[in-house]
Short mmCIF file of C-alpha atoms and ligand atoms in Angstrom, two decimals:
data_model
loop_
_atom_site.label_atom_id
_atom_site.label_comp_id
_atom_site.label_asym_id
_atom_site.label_seq_id
_atom_site.Cartn_x
_atom_site.Cartn_y
_atom_site.Cartn_z
CA MET A 1 0.00 0.00 0.00
CA ASN A 2 1.44 3.41 -0.91
CA ASN A 3 1.41 6.31 1.53
CA ASN A 4 -1.67 7.96 0.02
CA MET A 5 -3.66 4.77 0.55
CA GLU A 6 -2.46 4.23 4.13
CA PRO A 7 -5.43 4.21 6.53
CA PRO A 8 -5.18 7.25 8.83
CA VAL A 9 -5.69 5.22 12.00
CA THR A 10 -5.30 1.74 13.42
CA ALA A 11 -8.65 0.72 14.85
CA SER A 12 -9.07 -1.17 18.11
CA LEU A 13 -12.14 -3.40 18.21
CA GLU A 14 -12.15 -3.89 21.98
CA THR A 15 -15.43 -3.16 23.73
CA SER A 16 -17.10 -4.09 26.98
CA LEU A 17 -20.43 -4.86 28.57
CA GLY A 18 -20.02 -3.74 32.17
CA PRO A 19 -17.18 -5.81 33.64
CA MET A 20 -17.20 -8.17 30.63
CA ALA A 21 -14.33 -7.24 28.30
CA LEU A 22 -14.89 -8.30 24.69
CA GLU A 23 -12.15 -8.65 22.09
CA HIS A 24 -14.52 -7.21 19.46
CA PRO A 25 -18.21 -6.26 19.42
CA ILE A 26 -19.62 -9.24 17.49
CA ILE A 27 -21.49 -11.94 19.40
CA ASN A 28 -24.17 -14.45 18.33
CA ALA A 29 -27.94 -14.21 18.80
CA SER A 30 -29.42 -16.93 21.01
CA GLY A 31 -30.88 -19.90 19.13
CA THR A 32 -29.08 -19.27 15.85
CA PHE A 33 -25.62 -20.77 16.34
CA ASP A 34 -25.05 -24.04 18.18
CA ALA A 35 -21.35 -23.96 19.06
CA LEU A 36 -21.28 -27.64 20.01
CA VAL A 37 -22.84 -28.81 16.74
CA ALA A 38 -20.78 -26.31 14.73
CA ASP A 39 -17.61 -27.58 16.38
CA ALA A 40 -18.44 -31.08 15.21
CA VAL A 41 -19.40 -30.27 11.61
CA LEU A 42 -17.86 -26.95 10.53
CA ALA A 43 -14.25 -26.54 11.47
CA ALA A 44 -11.94 -28.55 13.65
CA ASP A 45 -10.45 -25.45 15.25
CA LEU A 46 -13.75 -23.59 15.83
CA PHE A 47 -13.23 -23.38 19.59
CA GLU A 48 -9.67 -22.06 19.19
CA GLN A 49 -10.64 -19.57 16.44
CA PHE A 50 -14.07 -18.79 17.87
CA PRO A 51 -15.71 -16.11 15.69
CA PHE A 52 -17.83 -14.50 18.41
CA ALA A 53 -16.50 -12.35 21.27
CA ALA A 54 -19.02 -13.94 23.65
CA TYR A 55 -21.25 -16.98 23.21
CA VAL A 56 -25.00 -17.04 23.88
CA PRO A 57 -26.42 -20.60 23.81
CA LYS A 58 -30.05 -21.30 22.92
CA THR A 59 -32.56 -20.30 25.59
CA VAL A 60 -33.23 -22.97 28.20
CA THR A 61 -36.26 -23.33 30.47
CA LEU A 62 -36.76 -25.08 33.84
CA GLN A 63 -38.35 -28.12 32.18
CA PRO A 64 -37.36 -29.57 28.79
CA ARG A 65 -39.66 -28.42 25.97
CA ALA A 66 -40.50 -30.31 22.78
CA GLY A 67 -41.31 -27.11 20.88
CA ASN A 68 -44.00 -26.44 18.30
CA GLU A 69 -45.47 -28.54 15.52
CA PRO A 70 -43.57 -28.53 12.21
CA HIS A 71 -43.11 -26.65 9.96
CA ARG A 72 -41.05 -24.44 12.21
CA LEU A 73 -39.18 -22.37 9.64
CA TYR A 74 -40.40 -20.50 6.57
CA GLU A 75 -38.30 -18.23 4.39
CA THR A 76 -40.02 -15.02 3.29
CA ALA A 77 -38.94 -12.40 0.72
CA ALA A 78 -36.60 -10.56 3.10
CA GLY A 79 -36.44 -12.61 6.27
CA LEU A 80 -37.06 -15.86 8.08
CA LEU A 81 -40.21 -16.81 10.01
CA ASN A 82 -39.73 -19.25 12.87
CA SER A 83 -41.97 -20.90 15.40
CA ILE A 84 -39.51 -23.14 17.19
CA GLY A 85 -41.47 -22.84 20.45
CA LEU A 86 -38.34 -22.80 22.62
CA ALA A 87 -37.53 -26.48 22.08
CA ASN A 88 -34.73 -27.18 24.57
CA LYS A 89 -33.27 -29.87 26.81
CA GLY A 90 -34.10 -28.07 30.08
CA ILE A 91 -31.74 -26.19 32.36
CA GLU A 92 -30.57 -29.24 34.36
CA ASN A 93 -29.44 -31.08 31.23
CA PHE A 94 -27.90 -27.86 29.90
CA ILE A 95 -25.87 -27.49 33.09
CA ALA A 96 -24.83 -31.15 33.18
CA GLU A 97 -24.20 -31.80 29.48
CA ASP A 98 -23.41 -28.50 27.73
CA LEU A 99 -21.77 -26.21 30.27
CA PRO A 100 -18.64 -28.35 30.86
CA ARG A 101 -17.90 -28.30 27.11
CA LEU A 102 -18.83 -24.61 26.70
CA ALA A 103 -16.32 -23.82 29.46
CA GLU A 104 -13.61 -24.68 26.90
CA LEU A 105 -14.60 -21.68 24.76
CA PRO A 106 -12.05 -18.86 24.83
CA VAL A 107 -14.87 -16.30 25.30
CA PRO A 108 -17.43 -15.50 28.03
CA VAL A 109 -20.68 -17.53 28.02
CA ILE A 110 -23.94 -15.60 28.38
CA ALA A 111 -26.56 -18.23 29.33
CA SER A 112 -30.08 -17.51 28.09
CA VAL A 113 -33.10 -18.47 30.19
CA ALA A 114 -36.86 -18.19 29.86
CA GLY A 115 -39.78 -18.99 32.10
CA GLU A 116 -43.45 -19.83 31.83
CA ASN A 117 -44.03 -17.45 34.73
CA THR A 118 -42.09 -14.76 36.56
CA ALA A 119 -40.90 -17.10 39.33
CA ASP A 120 -39.10 -19.35 36.80
CA TYR A 121 -36.64 -16.53 36.04
CA GLY A 122 -35.46 -16.42 39.65
CA ARG A 123 -35.21 -20.20 39.82
CA CYS A 124 -33.15 -20.47 36.60
CA CYS A 125 -30.78 -17.72 37.75
CA GLU A 126 -30.35 -19.40 41.12
CA MET A 127 -29.31 -22.60 39.35
CA LEU A 128 -26.74 -20.76 37.23
CA ASP A 129 -25.38 -18.50 39.96
CA SER A 130 -22.81 -21.00 41.24
CA ARG A 131 -21.64 -22.02 37.76
CA ASP A 132 -18.24 -20.53 36.97
CA GLU A 133 -18.65 -21.44 33.28
CA VAL A 134 -21.33 -18.73 33.01
CA THR A 135 -20.26 -15.08 33.00
CA ALA A 136 -23.66 -13.49 32.39
CA VAL A 137 -27.32 -14.43 32.15
CA GLU A 138 -29.72 -13.16 29.51
CA LEU A 139 -33.43 -13.21 30.35
CA ASN A 140 -35.49 -14.03 27.27
CA ILE A 141 -38.82 -12.46 28.19
CA SER A 142 -40.33 -12.82 24.73
CA CYS A 143 -41.85 -16.25 25.22
CA PRO A 144 -45.54 -16.95 25.93
CA ASN A 145 -46.37 -16.66 29.61
CA VAL A 146 -49.01 -18.66 31.46
CA GLU A 147 -49.73 -15.72 33.79
CA LEU A 148 -50.59 -13.56 30.80
CA ASP A 149 -52.76 -15.96 28.83
CA GLY A 150 -49.92 -16.88 26.52
CA LYS A 151 -48.84 -13.27 25.89
CA ALA A 152 -45.13 -12.58 26.28
CA LEU A 153 -44.09 -11.46 29.74
CA GLY A 154 -41.97 -8.85 27.99
CA CYS A 155 -45.14 -7.07 26.83
CA ASP A 156 -46.02 -6.16 30.40
CA PRO A 157 -43.83 -3.63 32.28
CA VAL A 158 -44.94 -4.79 35.75
CA ARG A 159 -44.08 -8.43 35.05
CA THR A 160 -40.88 -7.47 33.24
CA GLU A 161 -39.71 -5.58 36.33
CA LYS A 162 -40.78 -8.42 38.63
CA ALA A 163 -39.03 -11.16 36.60
CA THR A 164 -35.87 -9.03 36.40
CA ALA A 165 -35.97 -8.31 40.14
CA LEU A 166 -36.35 -12.05 40.94
CA ALA A 167 -33.41 -12.83 38.67
CA ARG A 168 -31.39 -9.98 40.20
CA ALA A 169 -32.04 -11.32 43.71
CA ALA A 170 -30.99 -14.83 42.65
CA THR A 171 -27.68 -14.04 40.98
CA SER A 172 -24.76 -11.66 41.12
CA LYS A 173 -23.91 -12.49 37.49
CA TYR A 174 -24.07 -9.75 34.87
CA LEU A 175 -27.76 -9.56 33.98
CA VAL A 176 -28.97 -8.90 30.44
CA VAL A 177 -32.68 -8.49 29.66
CA LYS A 178 -33.68 -9.22 26.06
CA LEU A 179 -36.71 -7.28 24.88
CA THR A 180 -39.40 -8.10 22.37
CA PRO A 181 -40.19 -5.50 19.71
CA ASN A 182 -43.86 -6.55 19.78
CA VAL A 183 -44.88 -3.72 22.11
CA THR A 184 -46.18 -0.18 21.71
CA ASP A 185 -43.46 1.51 23.77
CA ILE A 186 -40.19 -0.43 23.98
CA VAL A 187 -38.55 2.30 26.11
CA GLU A 188 -41.16 1.68 28.82
CA LEU A 189 -40.19 -2.01 28.89
CA ALA A 190 -36.47 -1.19 28.93
CA LYS A 191 -37.04 1.13 31.89
CA ALA A 192 -38.97 -1.63 33.67
CA ALA A 193 -35.99 -3.97 33.20
CA GLU A 194 -33.64 -1.27 34.48
CA ALA A 195 -35.87 -0.73 37.53
CA GLY A 196 -35.75 -4.48 38.20
CA GLY A 197 -31.95 -4.40 38.29
CA ALA A 198 -30.84 -5.21 34.73
CA ASP A 199 -27.20 -4.43 33.89
CA CYS A 200 -27.71 -4.46 30.12
CA ILE A 201 -30.54 -4.50 27.57
CA SER A 202 -30.45 -6.65 24.45
CA LEU A 203 -32.82 -6.15 21.57
CA ILE A 204 -34.58 -7.15 19.45
CA ASN A 205 -36.17 -10.57 19.55
CA THR A 206 -38.27 -11.57 16.51
CA VAL A 207 -41.22 -9.58 15.16
CA HIS A 208 -44.69 -11.21 15.07
CA GLY A 209 -45.59 -12.44 11.61
CA MET A 210 -47.17 -15.17 9.53
CA ALA A 211 -47.03 -16.60 6.05
CA LEU A 212 -49.47 -18.62 3.95
CA ASP A 213 -48.48 -21.55 1.83
CA PRO A 214 -48.84 -20.16 -1.69
CA TRP A 215 -50.63 -23.27 -2.98
CA THR A 216 -52.91 -24.35 -0.11
CA LEU A 217 -53.45 -20.80 1.23
CA LYS A 218 -53.17 -22.29 4.75
CA PRO A 219 -50.69 -21.10 7.37
CA ALA A 220 -47.19 -22.17 6.34
CA LEU A 221 -46.05 -22.69 9.96
CA GLY A 222 -47.36 -25.51 12.13
CA HIS A 223 -47.99 -22.99 14.92
CA THR A 224 -49.83 -20.66 12.46
CA THR A 225 -47.89 -17.55 13.52
CA GLY A 226 -44.21 -17.04 14.21
CA GLY A 227 -41.37 -14.56 14.62
CA LEU A 228 -39.75 -12.72 11.74
CA SER A 229 -35.97 -12.17 11.68
CA GLY A 230 -33.30 -11.31 9.13
CA PRO A 231 -32.82 -8.24 6.90
CA ALA A 232 -36.54 -7.35 6.98
CA VAL A 233 -36.37 -6.44 10.68
CA LYS A 234 -33.15 -4.38 10.64
CA PRO A 235 -34.83 -0.94 10.52
CA ILE A 236 -37.12 -1.95 13.40
CA ALA A 237 -34.12 -3.11 15.41
CA LEU A 238 -32.01 -0.02 14.63
CA ARG A 239 -34.79 2.24 15.86
CA ALA A 240 -35.19 0.20 19.04
CA VAL A 241 -31.44 0.36 19.76
CA TYR A 242 -31.38 4.09 19.03
CA ILE A 243 -34.25 5.08 21.31
CA VAL A 244 -33.48 2.65 24.15
CA SER A 245 -29.77 3.51 24.31
CA ARG A 246 -30.64 7.21 24.51
CA ALA A 247 -33.33 6.78 27.15
CA LEU A 248 -31.30 4.57 29.53
CA ASP A 249 -27.88 4.64 31.09
CA LEU A 250 -27.25 0.92 30.42
CA PRO A 251 -25.21 -0.73 27.67
CA VAL A 252 -27.21 -2.22 24.81
CA ILE A 253 -26.63 -5.34 22.69
CA GLY A 254 -28.15 -4.75 19.26
CA MET A 255 -29.43 -7.36 16.85
CA GLY A 256 -31.91 -7.86 14.04
CA GLY A 257 -30.94 -8.54 10.45
CA VAL A 258 -27.20 -8.06 10.88
CA THR A 259 -25.56 -9.56 7.77
CA THR A 260 -22.57 -7.36 6.94
CA ALA A 261 -19.84 -5.38 8.73
CA GLN A 262 -21.65 -2.24 7.57
CA ASP A 263 -24.70 -3.44 9.55
CA VAL A 264 -22.48 -3.87 12.63
CA LEU A 265 -21.11 -0.35 12.15
CA GLU A 266 -24.66 1.04 11.97
CA PHE A 267 -25.86 -0.76 15.12
CA LEU A 268 -22.82 0.56 17.01
CA ALA A 269 -23.50 4.10 15.76
CA ALA A 270 -27.16 3.71 16.76
CA GLY A 271 -26.03 3.03 20.34
CA ALA A 272 -25.14 -0.66 20.75
CA SER A 273 -21.96 -1.60 22.62
CA ALA A 274 -22.06 -5.12 21.13
CA VAL A 275 -23.90 -6.51 18.11
CA ALA A 276 -25.33 -10.00 17.62
CA VAL A 277 -25.55 -12.00 14.40
CA GLY A 278 -28.56 -14.31 14.14
CA THR A 279 -30.36 -15.46 11.00
CA ALA A 280 -27.41 -14.58 8.74
CA SER A 281 -25.48 -17.48 10.31
CA PHE A 282 -27.97 -19.97 8.82
CA ARG A 283 -27.07 -18.97 5.27
CA ASP A 284 -23.36 -18.59 6.01
CA PRO A 285 -22.32 -20.32 9.26
CA LEU A 286 -18.79 -18.93 9.04
CA LEU A 287 -19.92 -15.36 8.30
CA ALA A 288 -18.88 -14.18 11.74
CA THR A 289 -15.30 -15.31 11.17
CA ARG A 290 -14.96 -12.49 8.59
CA LEU A 291 -17.02 -9.74 10.22
CA ALA A 292 -14.53 -8.49 12.83
CA GLY A 293 -11.78 -7.98 10.23
CA GLU A 294 -14.20 -6.27 7.85
CA LEU A 295 -15.43 -4.03 10.67
CA ARG A 296 -11.84 -3.01 11.40
CA ASP A 297 -11.33 -2.15 7.71
CA LEU A 298 -14.50 -0.04 7.64
CA MET A 299 -13.47 1.81 10.80
CA GLU A 300 -9.97 2.51 9.48
CA ILE A 301 -11.29 3.77 6.14
CA ARG A 302 -13.45 6.21 8.11
CA GLY A 303 -10.68 7.19 10.52
CA ILE A 304 -12.46 5.73 13.56
CA SER A 305 -9.94 4.37 16.05
CA SER A 306 -12.12 2.83 18.77
CA ILE A 307 -15.53 1.28 19.34
CA ALA A 308 -16.20 3.82 22.10
CA GLU A 309 -15.83 6.61 19.54
CA LEU A 310 -18.49 4.93 17.40
CA VAL A 311 -21.09 3.86 19.99
CA GLY A 312 -24.09 6.20 19.92
CA SER A 313 -22.55 8.54 17.34
CA ALA A 314 -25.58 8.41 15.02
C1 FMN B 401 -34.49 -20.15 14.44
C2 FMN B 401 -34.39 -19.09 15.49
C3 FMN B 401 -34.35 -19.46 16.83
C4 FMN B 401 -34.27 -18.49 17.82
N1 FMN B 401 -34.20 -18.88 19.14
C5 FMN B 401 -34.07 -17.94 20.11
C6 FMN B 401 -33.92 -18.32 21.46
O1 FMN B 401 -33.88 -19.50 21.82
N2 FMN B 401 -33.80 -17.32 22.39
C7 FMN B 401 -33.81 -16.00 22.05
O2 FMN B 401 -33.69 -15.14 22.93
N3 FMN B 401 -33.93 -15.61 20.75
C8 FMN B 401 -34.06 -16.54 19.79
N4 FMN B 401 -34.15 -16.15 18.49
C9 FMN B 401 -34.11 -14.72 18.15
C10 FMN B 401 -32.71 -14.27 17.79
O3 FMN B 401 -31.82 -14.47 18.88
C11 FMN B 401 -32.69 -12.77 17.41
O4 FMN B 401 -33.12 -11.99 18.50
C12 FMN B 401 -33.58 -12.45 16.22
O5 FMN B 401 -33.61 -13.53 15.31
C13 FMN B 401 -33.16 -11.17 15.49
O6 FMN B 401 -31.84 -11.26 14.98
P1 FMN B 401 -31.52 -11.76 13.46
O7 FMN B 401 -32.43 -10.96 12.54
O8 FMN B 401 -30.08 -11.46 13.24
O9 FMN B 401 -31.83 -13.22 13.41
C14 FMN B 401 -34.24 -17.11 17.47
C15 FMN B 401 -34.26 -16.74 16.12
C16 FMN B 401 -34.33 -17.71 15.13
C17 FMN B 401 -34.36 -17.27 13.69
#
């Protein structure tokens, strides 16, 4: 490279979520990248060259869940609809079978938990509190709640604060609350999580949607409706990150449709301190291995030397 082409700065990608130092801002979105399966089928050195700066496993619940009827996935014009129904092995099996292996990852593990009622959140956090393999806990409050007639707990500020407070009382781990975009006022829900003792807000989970089979004109998903993710939801997610990060004094993890390093740059500028890749990993499971380097290039081209300089600059 000649002198005229020399980037004006060397960019550092280091960022942090509270006490959790991250080598770069790119993490994975829960439920979209199974590190244990990927290790077996993708690359022998995946754990050594782990593409994400922190790892968020799929959400687990107190009891194992079989999940929803098939079909559970349906690709739409600009995004993916899913109705997995939180199929998972249950927190006890997760602790016994997955955590020992996940402890070998060179990055912090952010366990994700969900409950059928507010009390479950406290119970799950209590079970994880003594586990050294887990650095942080993310509360997924977007799942149907029995106390709310199947509506997501994350739609109700009172229950959001209560579930967060129960989790807060049960663990001293770094506490992330993941919000659903399917609400009228997402800032109100973020403030409820903050009042309950959250250390960090992550957003967004999937957006309510449905698709019809083009031939039968019946619902394409076994569960009839599902959650939309991928490029279609990026503008919704960017707005949520922008308004929540300005309204609260907590760090934000942004996600929703992130597919390129430019997307990462935009989420950081909107106010996220870390950015998660979800649906894009299905099309290109090794996408994340390239994103950090591409982000550094984009920052250097623009003369941005640190993530802190970028966060919230929009
Ligand atoms: C197949 C699938 C499974 C998901 N499972 C979970 C989950 O278990 N827990 C959770 O908090 N979010 C889950 N999500 C939501 C993602 O973590 C993420 O919030 C959302 O998909 C938006 O990001 P994206 O557009 O990059 O996928 C899931 C998304 C998909 C597509």
